[in-house]
Coordinates of C-alpha atoms in Angstrom, one line a residue:
M891 CA 48.9 -89.8 214.1
I892 CA 51.2 -89.6 216.7
Q893 CA 53.4 -86.5 216.9
E894 CA 57.0 -87.4 216.7
K895 CA 60.2 -85.3 216.8
G896 CA 63.6 -86.2 216.1
T897 CA 67.1 -85.5 214.6
I898 CA 67.9 -85.8 211.0
S899 CA 70.7 -88.3 210.5
I900 CA 73.5 -88.6 212.8
N901 CA 76.5 -86.8 211.7
T902 CA 74.8 -84.0 210.1
E903 CA 75.2 -81.0 212.5
N904 CA 77.3 -79.0 210.2
I905 CA 75.5 -79.7 206.9
F906 CA 73.2 -76.5 207.0
P907 CA 76.0 -74.2 207.6
I908 CA 77.9 -75.6 204.8
I909 CA 74.9 -75.4 202.5
K910 CA 74.3 -71.9 203.3
K911 CA 78.3 -70.9 203.1
F912 CA 78.7 -72.8 199.8
L913 CA 75.6 -72.3 197.9
Y914 CA 75.2 -68.7 198.7
S915 CA 76.0 -67.3 195.4
D916 CA 74.0 -69.8 193.6
H917 CA 70.8 -69.9 196.0
E918 CA 68.2 -69.5 193.2
I919 CA 69.1 -73.0 192.4
F920 CA 66.8 -74.0 195.2
L921 CA 63.8 -73.2 193.0
R922 CA 64.8 -75.7 190.3
E923 CA 65.5 -78.3 192.7
L924 CA 62.0 -78.2 194.4
V925 CA 60.1 -77.8 191.2
S926 CA 62.1 -80.6 190.0
N927 CA 61.4 -82.8 192.6
A928 CA 57.6 -81.9 192.3
V929 CA 57.6 -82.9 188.5
D930 CA 59.4 -86.3 189.6
A931 CA 56.5 -87.0 191.9
S932 CA 54.1 -86.3 189.0
Q933 CA 55.8 -88.4 186.5
K934 CA 56.1 -91.1 189.0
L935 CA 52.2 -91.2 189.6
K936 CA 51.8 -91.4 185.6
R937 CA 54.1 -94.1 185.5
L938 CA 52.4 -96.1 188.2
A939 CA 49.2 -95.5 186.6
S940 CA 50.5 -96.7 183.2
L941 CA 51.8 -99.9 185.0
G942 CA 48.1 -100.6 186.6
H943 CA 49.6 -99.9 190.1
Y944 CA 47.3 -96.9 190.6
A945 CA 43.7 -97.4 189.5
K946 CA 42.3 -94.0 190.1
E947 CA 42.2 -90.9 188.0
T948 CA 45.4 -89.2 187.9
G949 CA 43.7 -85.8 186.8
D950 CA 45.5 -83.0 185.4
L951 CA 49.0 -83.2 186.9
K952 CA 50.4 -80.0 187.4
V953 CA 53.1 -78.2 189.5
K954 CA 52.2 -74.8 191.1
V955 CA 54.5 -72.1 192.6
S956 CA 52.7 -69.2 194.7
V957 CA 54.0 -66.5 196.7
D958 CA 52.5 -65.0 199.8
A959 CA 54.4 -61.8 200.4
A960 CA 52.4 -61.0 203.7
A961 CA 53.0 -64.4 205.2
K962 CA 56.4 -64.4 203.6
T963 CA 55.9 -67.8 202.1
L964 CA 56.8 -69.5 198.8
T965 CA 55.0 -72.7 198.1
I966 CA 55.7 -75.5 195.6
S967 CA 52.7 -77.8 195.1
D968 CA 52.1 -80.8 193.3
N969 CA 49.5 -83.6 192.7
G970 CA 51.9 -86.4 192.3
I971 CA 52.5 -89.5 194.4
G972 CA 52.9 -87.9 197.9
M973 CA 54.5 -89.3 200.7
T974 CA 53.3 -91.3 204.0
A975 CA 55.0 -90.3 207.2
D976 CA 57.4 -93.2 207.0
E977 CA 58.4 -92.2 203.5
I978 CA 59.3 -88.6 204.8
K979 CA 61.6 -90.2 207.6
K980 CA 63.1 -92.4 204.9
Y981 CA 63.7 -89.7 202.3
I982 CA 63.7 -86.6 203.9
N983 CA 65.4 -87.1 207.3
Q984 CA 67.9 -89.7 206.7
V985 CA 70.2 -87.1 204.4
A986 CA 72.0 -89.6 202.2
F987 CA 71.1 -92.3 204.8
S988 CA 74.8 -93.2 206.1
G989 CA 76.3 -90.6 203.5
A990 CA 76.8 -87.7 206.1
T991 CA 80.2 -88.4 207.1
E992 CA 81.4 -88.9 203.5
F993 CA 79.6 -85.8 202.5
M994 CA 81.5 -83.8 205.3
E995 CA 84.8 -85.0 204.2
K996 CA 84.4 -84.6 200.4
F997 CA 82.8 -81.2 200.5
K998 CA 84.2 -79.3 203.1
E999 CA 86.8 -77.8 200.7
A1000 CA 84.4 -77.4 197.9
K1001 CA 84.4 -74.1 195.9
D1002 CA 81.6 -74.8 193.4
A1003 CA 77.9 -75.1 194.4
N1004 CA 77.3 -77.6 191.8
E1005 CA 79.6 -79.8 193.5
I1006 CA 77.2 -80.0 196.6
I1007 CA 73.8 -79.6 195.5
G1008 CA 72.2 -82.8 194.6
R1009 CA 74.6 -85.0 195.9
F1010 CA 73.9 -87.1 198.9
G1011 CA 70.1 -86.3 198.3
L1012 CA 70.7 -82.7 199.3
G1013 CA 68.5 -81.1 196.5
F1014 CA 65.4 -80.5 199.1
Y1015 CA 67.8 -79.1 201.5
S1016 CA 69.0 -76.3 199.2
A1017 CA 65.6 -75.0 200.2
F1018 CA 67.4 -73.8 203.6
M1019 CA 69.6 -71.4 201.7
V1020 CA 66.6 -69.0 201.5
A1021 CA 64.2 -70.5 204.2
E1022 CA 64.2 -70.1 208.0
K1023 CA 61.8 -72.8 208.2
V1024 CA 60.6 -75.4 205.8
E1025 CA 57.1 -77.1 206.0
I1026 CA 56.0 -80.2 204.1
Q1027 CA 52.1 -81.1 203.9
T1028 CA 51.8 -84.2 202.0
L1029 CA 49.1 -87.1 201.3
S1030 CA 50.2 -90.3 199.6
Y1031 CA 48.4 -91.9 196.7
Q1032 CA 48.2 -95.3 198.7
D1033 CA 44.9 -96.1 199.8
G1034 CA 44.3 -95.4 203.4
A1035 CA 47.3 -93.0 203.7
A1036 CA 46.9 -90.4 206.3
P1037 CA 48.1 -87.0 205.6
A1038 CA 51.6 -86.1 207.2
K1039 CA 53.3 -82.7 208.3
W1040 CA 56.9 -82.3 208.6
T1041 CA 58.7 -79.1 209.8
C1042 CA 62.7 -78.2 210.3
D1043 CA 63.9 -74.7 211.2
G1044 CA 67.3 -75.5 209.4
S1045 CA 68.9 -77.1 212.5
T1046 CA 68.9 -80.8 212.9
E1047 CA 65.9 -81.0 214.8
F1048 CA 62.6 -82.0 212.9
E1049 CA 59.0 -82.5 213.7
I1050 CA 56.3 -85.1 212.1
S1051 CA 52.5 -84.5 213.0
E1052 CA 49.3 -85.1 211.4
G1053 CA 48.9 -83.2 208.1
S1054 CA 46.0 -80.9 206.9
R1055 CA 46.3 -82.1 203.0
T1056 CA 43.0 -83.6 201.7
E1057 CA 44.2 -84.3 198.1
R1058 CA 47.1 -86.6 196.9
G1059 CA 50.1 -84.7 196.4
T1060 CA 52.7 -82.5 198.4
D1061 CA 53.1 -78.7 199.4
V1062 CA 56.6 -77.6 200.3
I1063 CA 56.3 -74.3 202.1
L1064 CA 59.2 -72.2 202.4
Y1065 CA 59.3 -69.5 205.1
I1066 CA 61.8 -67.1 203.7
N1067 CA 64.4 -65.5 205.6
S1068 CA 65.2 -61.8 205.8
E1069 CA 68.1 -62.2 203.7
S1070 CA 66.4 -63.6 200.9
E1071 CA 63.2 -61.6 200.5
E1072 CA 63.8 -60.9 196.9
F1073 CA 62.2 -64.7 196.5
L1074 CA 58.9 -63.0 197.6
E1075 CA 58.9 -60.9 194.4
E1076 CA 57.0 -62.4 191.6
S1077 CA 59.1 -61.0 188.9
R1078 CA 62.2 -62.9 190.5
I1079 CA 60.4 -65.9 190.8
S1080 CA 59.1 -65.6 187.2
S1081 CA 62.4 -65.2 185.7
I1082 CA 64.1 -68.2 187.7
L1083 CA 61.2 -70.4 186.4
D1084 CA 61.7 -69.0 182.8
K1085 CA 65.3 -70.0 183.1
Y1086 CA 65.0 -73.6 184.9
A1087 CA 61.6 -74.8 184.2
K1088 CA 60.6 -73.5 180.6
F1089 CA 60.6 -76.8 179.1
L1090 CA 59.7 -79.1 182.2
P1091 CA 57.6 -82.0 181.0
V1092 CA 54.9 -81.6 183.5
S1093 CA 52.9 -78.1 183.4
V1094 CA 54.2 -75.5 185.7
Q1095 CA 51.8 -72.9 186.9
F1096 CA 52.8 -69.5 188.4
G1097 CA 49.7 -67.2 189.0
T1098 CA 47.3 -66.4 186.4
K1099 CA 47.1 -64.1 183.4
E1100 CA 44.2 -62.6 181.3
E1101 CA 43.3 -64.0 177.8
S1102 CA 40.9 -62.7 175.2
V1103 CA 38.6 -65.4 174.0
E1104 CA 35.6 -65.3 171.4
D1105 CA 32.3 -64.6 172.8
G1106 CA 29.7 -65.2 170.2
V1107 CA 28.8 -62.3 167.5
D1108 CA 27.5 -58.7 167.9
E1109 CA 24.4 -57.5 165.9
E1110 CA 26.4 -57.0 162.7
G1111 CA 27.7 -60.8 162.9
K1112 CA 31.2 -59.8 163.8
T1113 CA 33.0 -62.0 166.4
K1114 CA 33.1 -60.3 170.1
Y1115 CA 35.6 -61.2 172.4
K1116 CA 35.7 -61.2 176.2
T1117 CA 38.5 -61.3 178.7
V1118 CA 38.9 -64.4 180.9
T1119 CA 41.4 -65.4 183.6
V1120 CA 43.5 -68.5 183.0
D1121 CA 46.2 -70.2 184.8
N1122 CA 49.5 -68.9 183.8
I1123 CA 51.4 -72.1 182.5
I1124 CA 55.1 -70.9 182.1
N1125 CA 56.5 -74.0 180.4
N1126 CA 56.4 -75.9 176.9
T1127 CA 56.1 -79.5 178.2
N1128 CA 56.6 -80.9 174.8
P1129 CA 59.7 -79.1 173.1
I1130 CA 60.7 -80.1 169.6
W1131 CA 63.8 -82.1 170.9
T1132 CA 61.4 -84.7 172.3
K1133 CA 59.6 -85.2 169.1
A1134 CA 60.8 -87.4 166.3
P1135 CA 62.3 -85.4 163.2
G1136 CA 59.8 -87.0 160.9
D1137 CA 56.9 -85.2 162.8
L1138 CA 58.4 -81.9 162.5
K1139 CA 58.4 -79.3 159.7
D1140 CA 60.9 -76.4 159.1
E1141 CA 58.6 -73.9 160.5
D1142 CA 58.5 -75.9 163.7
Y1143 CA 62.3 -75.7 164.0
L1144 CA 62.0 -72.1 163.2
D1145 CA 59.3 -71.4 165.8
F1146 CA 61.4 -72.9 168.5
Y1147 CA 64.4 -71.0 167.6
R1148 CA 62.4 -67.7 167.8
E1149 CA 61.1 -69.0 171.4
L1150 CA 64.9 -69.6 172.2
Y1151 CA 66.2 -66.4 170.9
P1152 CA 63.4 -64.0 170.1
F1153 CA 65.6 -61.1 168.9
S1154 CA 67.9 -63.0 166.5
E1155 CA 68.0 -63.3 162.7
E1156 CA 66.8 -66.6 161.3
P1157 CA 69.4 -69.7 161.5
L1158 CA 71.0 -70.9 158.4
F1159 CA 69.9 -74.6 159.1
W1160 CA 69.7 -77.1 162.0
I1161 CA 70.8 -80.7 163.2
H1162 CA 68.2 -82.7 165.1
L1163 CA 70.4 -85.2 167.6
N1164 CA 68.7 -88.3 168.7
V1165 CA 70.8 -91.2 170.1
D1166 CA 70.0 -93.8 172.7
Y1167 CA 73.2 -95.9 172.5
P1168 CA 75.9 -96.1 173.9
F1169 CA 74.5 -92.9 175.7
N1170 CA 71.1 -91.0 175.4
L1171 CA 71.1 -87.6 173.8
T1172 CA 68.7 -85.4 172.2
G1173 CA 68.6 -81.9 171.0
V1174 CA 68.5 -79.5 168.2
L1175 CA 71.7 -77.5 167.0
Y1176 CA 71.0 -74.2 164.8
F1177 CA 73.9 -72.7 162.6
P1178 CA 73.3 -69.0 163.3
K1179 CA 74.4 -66.2 160.7
L1180 CA 77.9 -65.5 162.0
K1181 CA 79.4 -63.3 159.1
N1182 CA 82.8 -62.6 160.5
D1183 CA 82.0 -62.0 163.8
F1184 CA 84.2 -64.0 165.9
E1185 CA 83.2 -62.3 169.1
V1186 CA 79.8 -63.5 168.7
Q1187 CA 78.0 -64.7 172.1
K1188 CA 79.1 -68.4 172.9
N1189 CA 76.9 -69.3 175.5
K1190 CA 74.1 -69.9 173.2
I1191 CA 73.8 -73.7 173.6
K1192 CA 71.6 -74.6 176.7
L1193 CA 72.0 -78.1 178.5
F1194 CA 69.2 -79.9 180.0
S1195 CA 68.8 -83.2 181.7
R1196 CA 65.3 -84.8 181.4
Q1197 CA 63.8 -81.1 180.1
V1198 CA 65.3 -79.4 183.2
F1199 CA 67.9 -76.6 182.4
I1200 CA 71.4 -77.2 183.9
T1201 CA 73.6 -74.6 182.5
D1202 CA 74.6 -72.5 179.1
E1203 CA 78.4 -73.3 180.0
V1204 CA 78.6 -76.2 177.9
K1205 CA 82.3 -75.9 176.8
D1206 CA 83.2 -79.3 178.5
I1207 CA 80.5 -81.1 176.7
V1208 CA 80.7 -79.5 173.2
P1209 CA 83.6 -79.2 171.1
E1210 CA 85.0 -75.8 171.3
F1211 CA 84.4 -74.6 167.9
L1212 CA 80.7 -75.8 168.1
L1213 CA 80.3 -73.1 170.8
L1214 CA 79.4 -70.8 168.1
L1215 CA 76.2 -72.9 167.5
H1216 CA 72.9 -72.3 169.1
G1217 CA 70.3 -74.6 170.4
V1218 CA 69.8 -77.4 173.2
I1219 CA 71.2 -80.4 174.0
D1220 CA 69.3 -83.1 176.7
S1221 CA 71.0 -86.0 178.0
P1222 CA 69.8 -87.8 181.2
D1223 CA 73.3 -89.3 181.3
I1224 CA 74.6 -86.0 182.5
P1225 CA 73.7 -85.6 186.3
L1226 CA 71.4 -82.6 187.0
N1227 CA 74.4 -81.1 189.3
V1228 CA 77.6 -81.3 187.8
S1229 CA 81.0 -80.0 188.4
R1230 CA 83.6 -79.1 185.7
S1231 CA 86.0 -81.7 186.9
F1232 CA 83.3 -84.3 186.5
L1233 CA 82.5 -83.3 183.1
Q1234 CA 86.2 -83.4 181.8
A1235 CA 86.6 -86.8 183.3
D1236 CA 83.3 -88.6 182.5
S1237 CA 83.4 -91.0 179.5
N1238 CA 80.1 -90.4 178.4
V1239 CA 80.7 -86.5 178.0
K1240 CA 83.7 -87.3 175.8
K1241 CA 81.5 -89.8 173.6
I1242 CA 79.0 -87.0 173.4
N1243 CA 81.4 -84.5 172.3
S1244 CA 82.7 -86.8 169.4
Y1245 CA 79.2 -87.7 168.5
I1246 CA 78.1 -84.1 168.1
S1247 CA 81.1 -83.2 166.3
R1248 CA 80.6 -86.0 163.8
K1249 CA 77.0 -85.2 163.2
V1250 CA 77.9 -81.6 162.5
A1251 CA 80.5 -82.8 159.7
D1252 CA 77.8 -85.2 158.3
K1253 CA 75.4 -82.4 158.0
L1254 CA 77.7 -80.0 156.4
S1255 CA 78.9 -82.7 154.1
E1256 CA 75.3 -83.6 153.0
L1257 CA 74.4 -79.9 152.2
F1258 CA 77.5 -79.6 150.2
K1259 CA 76.8 -82.7 148.1
K1260 CA 73.0 -82.0 147.8
D1261 CA 73.2 -78.3 146.9
R1262 CA 76.5 -77.1 146.1
K1263 CA 75.4 -73.7 144.9
G1264 CA 73.4 -73.2 148.1
Y1265 CA 76.1 -74.2 150.4
E1266 CA 78.2 -71.7 148.4
E1267 CA 75.8 -68.8 149.1
K1268 CA 76.1 -69.7 152.7
W1269 CA 79.7 -69.8 153.0
S1270 CA 80.2 -66.2 154.1
D1271 CA 78.1 -67.2 157.2
I1272 CA 79.4 -70.5 157.8
G1273 CA 83.0 -70.3 156.6
L1274 CA 84.4 -68.9 160.1
F1275 CA 82.9 -71.8 161.7
V1276 CA 84.0 -74.5 159.5
K1277 CA 87.6 -73.1 159.5
Y1278 CA 87.6 -72.9 163.4
G1279 CA 86.5 -76.6 163.5
A1280 CA 89.3 -77.5 160.9
I1281 CA 91.8 -75.9 163.3
S1282 CA 90.8 -77.2 166.6
D1283 CA 89.5 -80.6 165.9
E1284 CA 91.7 -83.0 163.9
K1285 CA 88.9 -85.6 163.3
F1286 CA 86.7 -82.6 162.1
Y1287 CA 89.3 -81.5 159.6
D1288 CA 89.6 -85.1 158.2
K1289 CA 85.9 -84.9 157.1
A1290 CA 86.0 -81.0 156.5
K1291 CA 88.7 -80.8 153.9
D1292 CA 86.1 -81.9 151.5
F1293 CA 83.7 -79.4 151.9
L1294 CA 85.9 -76.6 153.1
L1295 CA 85.7 -73.8 150.5
L1296 CA 88.6 -71.4 149.4
T1297 CA 87.3 -68.1 147.9
N1298 CA 89.4 -65.9 145.6
T1299 CA 89.2 -62.2 144.8
N1300 CA 86.7 -63.0 142.1
N1301 CA 84.4 -64.6 144.7
E1302 CA 84.8 -67.9 143.1
H1303 CA 84.7 -71.0 145.5
Y1304 CA 86.9 -74.0 145.5
T1305 CA 87.5 -77.1 147.6
I1306 CA 91.0 -77.5 148.6
E1307 CA 91.7 -80.2 145.9
E1308 CA 90.0 -78.1 143.3
Y1309 CA 92.1 -75.3 143.9
N1310 CA 95.3 -77.1 143.9
A1311 CA 94.3 -78.2 140.4
K1312 CA 93.6 -74.7 139.3
V1313 CA 96.9 -72.9 140.4
K1314 CA 99.6 -75.9 140.3
D1315 CA 100.5 -75.1 136.3
F1316 CA 101.2 -71.5 137.1
Q1317 CA 101.9 -71.2 140.8
T1318 CA 104.7 -73.5 141.4
D1319 CA 108.1 -72.1 142.2
K1320 CA 111.4 -73.3 141.0
D1321 CA 111.8 -75.7 144.2
G1322 CA 108.6 -77.5 143.4
N1323 CA 106.5 -75.7 146.0
L1324 CA 102.9 -74.8 145.2
V1325 CA 102.4 -71.1 146.4
Y1326 CA 98.8 -69.8 147.4
L1327 CA 98.7 -66.2 147.2
Y1328 CA 96.1 -64.4 149.3
T1329 CA 94.9 -61.0 150.5
A1330 CA 93.1 -59.8 153.7
D1331 CA 91.8 -57.0 151.9
A1332 CA 91.3 -56.9 148.2
E1333 CA 90.7 -53.1 147.9
H1334 CA 93.7 -52.2 150.1
H1335 CA 95.9 -54.6 148.0
H1336 CA 94.3 -53.6 144.8
S1337 CA 97.7 -52.9 143.0
F1338 CA 99.3 -56.0 144.4
V1339 CA 96.2 -58.2 143.3
Q1340 CA 96.4 -56.4 139.9
A1341 CA 100.0 -57.2 139.3
A1342 CA 99.3 -61.0 140.2
T1343 CA 96.3 -61.0 137.9
K1344 CA 98.5 -59.8 135.0
K1345 CA 100.7 -62.7 135.5
N1346 CA 97.8 -65.1 135.3
Y1347 CA 98.1 -66.0 139.3
D1348 CA 95.0 -66.4 141.4
V1349 CA 94.7 -64.4 144.8
L1350 CA 92.7 -66.1 147.5
L1351 CA 90.5 -63.7 150.0
M1352 CA 91.5 -64.4 153.8
N1353 CA 89.6 -61.8 155.7
S1354 CA 88.2 -63.9 158.6
P1355 CA 89.4 -63.1 162.1
I1356 CA 90.9 -66.6 162.3
D1357 CA 92.3 -66.8 158.9
T1358 CA 95.8 -66.1 160.1
H1359 CA 95.7 -69.2 162.2
F1360 CA 93.8 -71.1 159.5
I1361 CA 96.6 -70.2 157.0
Q1362 CA 99.3 -71.7 159.2
H1363 CA 97.2 -75.0 159.8
L1364 CA 96.6 -75.2 156.0
E1365 CA 100.4 -75.0 155.4
M1366 CA 101.1 -77.8 157.8
K1367 CA 98.4 -79.9 156.3
L1368 CA 99.2 -79.6 152.6
N1369 CA 102.4 -81.1 151.1
K1370 CA 104.7 -78.5 149.6
T1371 CA 102.6 -75.7 149.8
R1372 CA 103.2 -72.4 151.0
M1373 CA 100.7 -69.3 151.8
K1374 CA 102.1 -65.7 150.8
R1375 CA 100.1 -62.7 151.1
V1376 CA 100.3 -60.5 148.0
D1377 CA 102.1 -57.7 149.7
A1378 CA 104.8 -60.0 151.4
D1379 CA 107.5 -59.6 148.9
V1380 CA 107.7 -58.2 145.3
L1381 CA 105.9 -60.8 143.0
D1382 CA 108.8 -62.3 141.5
K1383 CA 110.1 -63.1 144.8
L1384 CA 107.0 -64.6 146.1
I1385 CA 106.9 -67.1 143.4
E1386 CA 110.5 -67.5 142.5
K1387 CA 110.9 -69.0 138.9
A1388 CA 114.2 -70.2 137.1
D1389 CA 114.1 -67.5 134.6
T1390 CA 114.2 -64.3 136.7
E1391 CA 114.4 -60.7 135.4
K1392 CA 118.0 -59.0 135.4
H1393 CA 119.0 -55.5 135.3
Q1394 CA 122.1 -53.6 133.8
L1395 CA 123.3 -51.4 136.7
T1396 CA 126.7 -51.7 137.9
E1397 CA 127.7 -52.3 141.4
D1398 CA 128.7 -48.6 141.9
E1399 CA 125.2 -47.6 140.6
Q1400 CA 123.4 -50.0 142.8
T1401 CA 125.3 -48.7 145.9
K1402 CA 124.7 -45.2 144.8
L1403 CA 121.0 -45.9 144.4
K1404 CA 120.7 -47.6 147.7
A1405 CA 122.4 -44.5 149.3
V1406 CA 119.9 -42.0 147.8
F1407 CA 117.0 -43.9 148.9
E1408 CA 118.1 -44.5 152.3
K1409 CA 118.9 -41.0 152.5
A1410 CA 115.5 -39.9 151.2
I1411 CA 113.6 -42.2 153.6
N1412 CA 115.5 -41.9 156.6
N1413 CA 113.9 -44.6 158.7
P1414 CA 116.2 -47.5 160.0
A1415 CA 113.0 -49.7 159.9
M1416 CA 112.8 -49.5 156.1
K1417 CA 115.5 -51.7 154.7
V1418 CA 116.5 -50.7 151.2
E1419 CA 117.0 -53.4 148.5
I1420 CA 117.8 -53.1 144.8
E1421 CA 115.7 -55.8 142.8
S1422 CA 115.4 -56.8 139.1
L1423 CA 111.9 -56.3 138.6
P1424 CA 109.7 -55.9 135.2
A1425 CA 109.9 -52.5 133.7
E1426 CA 106.3 -52.0 134.0
A1427 CA 106.3 -52.8 137.7
M1428 CA 106.1 -50.1 140.4
P1429 CA 109.5 -47.9 141.0
V1430 CA 109.2 -48.8 144.6
T1431 CA 107.3 -51.4 146.5
I1432 CA 106.9 -51.6 150.4
T1433 CA 106.5 -55.1 151.9
M1434 CA 106.6 -57.0 155.2
E1435 CA 108.1 -60.5 155.3
E1436 CA 105.3 -63.0 155.7
W1437 CA 106.4 -65.2 158.6
M1438 CA 107.2 -61.8 160.8
R1439 CA 103.7 -60.3 159.8
R1440 CA 101.8 -63.6 160.5
M1441 CA 103.4 -63.9 164.0
K1442 CA 102.4 -60.3 164.7
E1443 CA 98.8 -61.0 163.5
M1444 CA 98.7 -64.3 165.8
S1445 CA 100.0 -62.0 168.7
K1446 CA 97.0 -59.7 168.4
M1447 CA 94.9 -62.6 168.6
G1448 CA 96.2 -63.6 172.0
G1449 CA 98.9 -66.0 170.7
G1450 CA 101.6 -66.6 173.4
G1451 CA 104.9 -67.8 173.4
M1452 CA 107.0 -67.0 170.4
M1453 CA 104.2 -65.0 169.0
G1454 CA 104.0 -62.7 172.0
F1455 CA 107.7 -62.0 171.6
Y1456 CA 107.5 -61.2 167.9
G1457 CA 104.2 -59.2 168.4
S1458 CA 106.2 -57.0 170.9
M1459 CA 109.0 -56.2 168.3
P1460 CA 108.9 -53.0 165.9
D1461 CA 107.6 -53.2 162.5
N1462 CA 110.2 -53.7 159.8
Y1463 CA 109.7 -53.0 156.1
K1464 CA 111.5 -54.0 153.0
V1465 CA 111.7 -51.2 150.4
A1466 CA 112.2 -52.8 147.1
V1467 CA 113.6 -50.5 144.4
N1468 CA 113.0 -51.6 141.0
A1469 CA 116.1 -51.4 139.1
N1470 CA 114.4 -51.8 135.7
H1471 CA 112.0 -49.0 136.0
K1472 CA 112.8 -45.9 133.7
I1473 CA 112.9 -43.3 136.5
I1474 CA 116.0 -45.0 137.9
S1475 CA 118.2 -43.8 135.1
K1476 CA 116.6 -40.5 135.3
L1477 CA 117.2 -40.4 139.1
L1478 CA 120.9 -41.5 138.6
A1479 CA 121.5 -38.8 136.1
A1480 CA 120.1 -36.0 138.1
D1481 CA 121.9 -33.6 140.8
E1482 CA 121.6 -34.5 144.4
A1483 CA 118.8 -32.3 145.2
Q1484 CA 116.7 -33.9 142.4
Q1485 CA 117.9 -37.3 143.2
T1486 CA 116.3 -37.0 147.0
A1487 CA 113.0 -35.5 145.5
I1488 CA 112.6 -38.2 143.1
A1489 CA 113.4 -41.1 145.6
K1490 CA 111.2 -39.4 148.0
Q1491 CA 108.3 -39.4 145.7
A1492 CA 108.7 -42.8 144.6
F1493 CA 108.8 -43.9 148.3
D1494 CA 105.8 -41.8 149.0
L1495 CA 103.8 -43.5 146.2
A1496 CA 104.6 -46.9 147.5
L1497 CA 103.7 -46.0 151.1
L1498 CA 100.4 -44.7 149.5
A1499 CA 99.6 -47.9 147.7
Q1500 CA 100.1 -49.6 151.1
G1501 CA 97.8 -47.1 152.8
M1502 CA 100.9 -46.2 155.1
L1503 CA 101.1 -42.6 154.1
K1504 CA 99.8 -40.8 157.0
G1505 CA 99.9 -37.4 158.8
A1506 CA 102.4 -34.6 158.1
D1507 CA 104.0 -37.0 155.4
L1508 CA 100.6 -36.9 153.7
T1509 CA 100.2 -33.4 154.0
A1510 CA 103.6 -32.6 152.6
F1511 CA 103.0 -35.2 149.8
V1512 CA 99.6 -33.6 148.8
E1513 CA 101.1 -30.2 148.8
R1514 CA 104.2 -31.3 146.7
N1515 CA 101.6 -32.8 143.9
V1516 CA 99.6 -29.5 144.1
E1517 CA 102.7 -27.6 143.2
V1518 CA 103.3 -29.9 140.2
I1519 CA 99.9 -29.4 138.9

């Protein structure tokens, strides 16, 4: 072979500085690119053989990665199709053929490494992020082909000469630069391969490892073992998402989950995705045990393209509420190197998004219909997920309303339709509105829940981190239905009926009673009102108006706009004094000092019932009661 020197493309003088500048933060990607290229070369040979275009033995197709710390080289080798000198000129030298000018125009302002890598044939050139020189040694599969060698030092100058490779395939040898010597550390290379190459379809070897194997039996007939050195294959070439669901058992799915997330609890169930029209998509999504942990790590879905790991930032591919799931998605329709703007605009990505949402809804519906009892038992784990989906995805809500469960304080579960039927006869107010009562904490609101139960009212438990938003959403969806927390007002005001309680106090007595309590409480944030309540109800009840409290809770969860405005406002409470309670007549007949003492005691009891009696006020309350004893 005649030695040849030349220049890469024509307008590419500035490509290498741009690669180094923009890709510096993502420079580990070079290994993914080079290993993926090696895998492609191996698969192409396999394909040629299957079509009868390569009659020789393909042998054990394998990609090898090796480090030589002394020589400061990192080598990626394959025994795939290889290249001739002419093919090197075509595929390596002519970067994107005539696309260099377009590249320069499009990417000189790029911010994201993924906007550059892999476009215009630059995957191979990512090697120059970490190498001061790159050498290719290759031998084509074609009969009579001569081995070829290509070298380049990161400038636009290259050299092609006769190579030294004697077997089919390619070696890409990187002479690592002084700034990138971390890539001569075996542990660093191992971690990158584990991240990007764990499920590549061709075996990837990195070094060797020792294994214990059977070695006959000893004199007592017991099995003997010996230690042997074997190739360290770092990948599983046939992960379960590449297999037909009918060929897999539950244990296969669980084993794969343990492989992905070794320290996680077992998943509840899973969905096997498999579609080839109008786009290609395979994968397995697992439902983890969430409980009420909304801050669960979301980057647990891994995106692959033909078994090459791309990213675990999948929020532009997967509906937001599905980010709570775990698992893998693999689609060749998503390019290996993608920018967020691409994902957001791509029609295939939007179809994938809708498809996954529909499959998840169908799976939940199937579980609910097949095994209602088992579904209810899982509700504490999946309820957060289903509610999140109902709030954030209109199409999902349309399906979910049939399997979304409401749970009451007796731990009974109802669909929305079932719950409507349960409470409509008792909990419809004088204006025809159906009122759902709820509590976020049944223990904390025990006295309020008990009061509701005595009136044959039912109380829902709404204690997940997103229930404030879910309640708001439910009110918008359900016709003439209101959601009210049991401590948002006195019970008779929460569900107002036509026949309300009356009291016998005169105007003067009401004014006097209100003044006594205002003096005893001495807090402008506590608004005193005289109410007509049942005689057996508490003498004083402290409540916060439903809407205001809801806005404040949403503000705590990061709601902006008006929610943020209300969240910054001071807390204001209503102090409902029960005019029909027997202590009221006793209070009105007492002298001024006794009136203040009685009012203060009744108010402190109301604070105690709400868990609001704290600090010095609690100490004083305890001391007063000790004296009474």
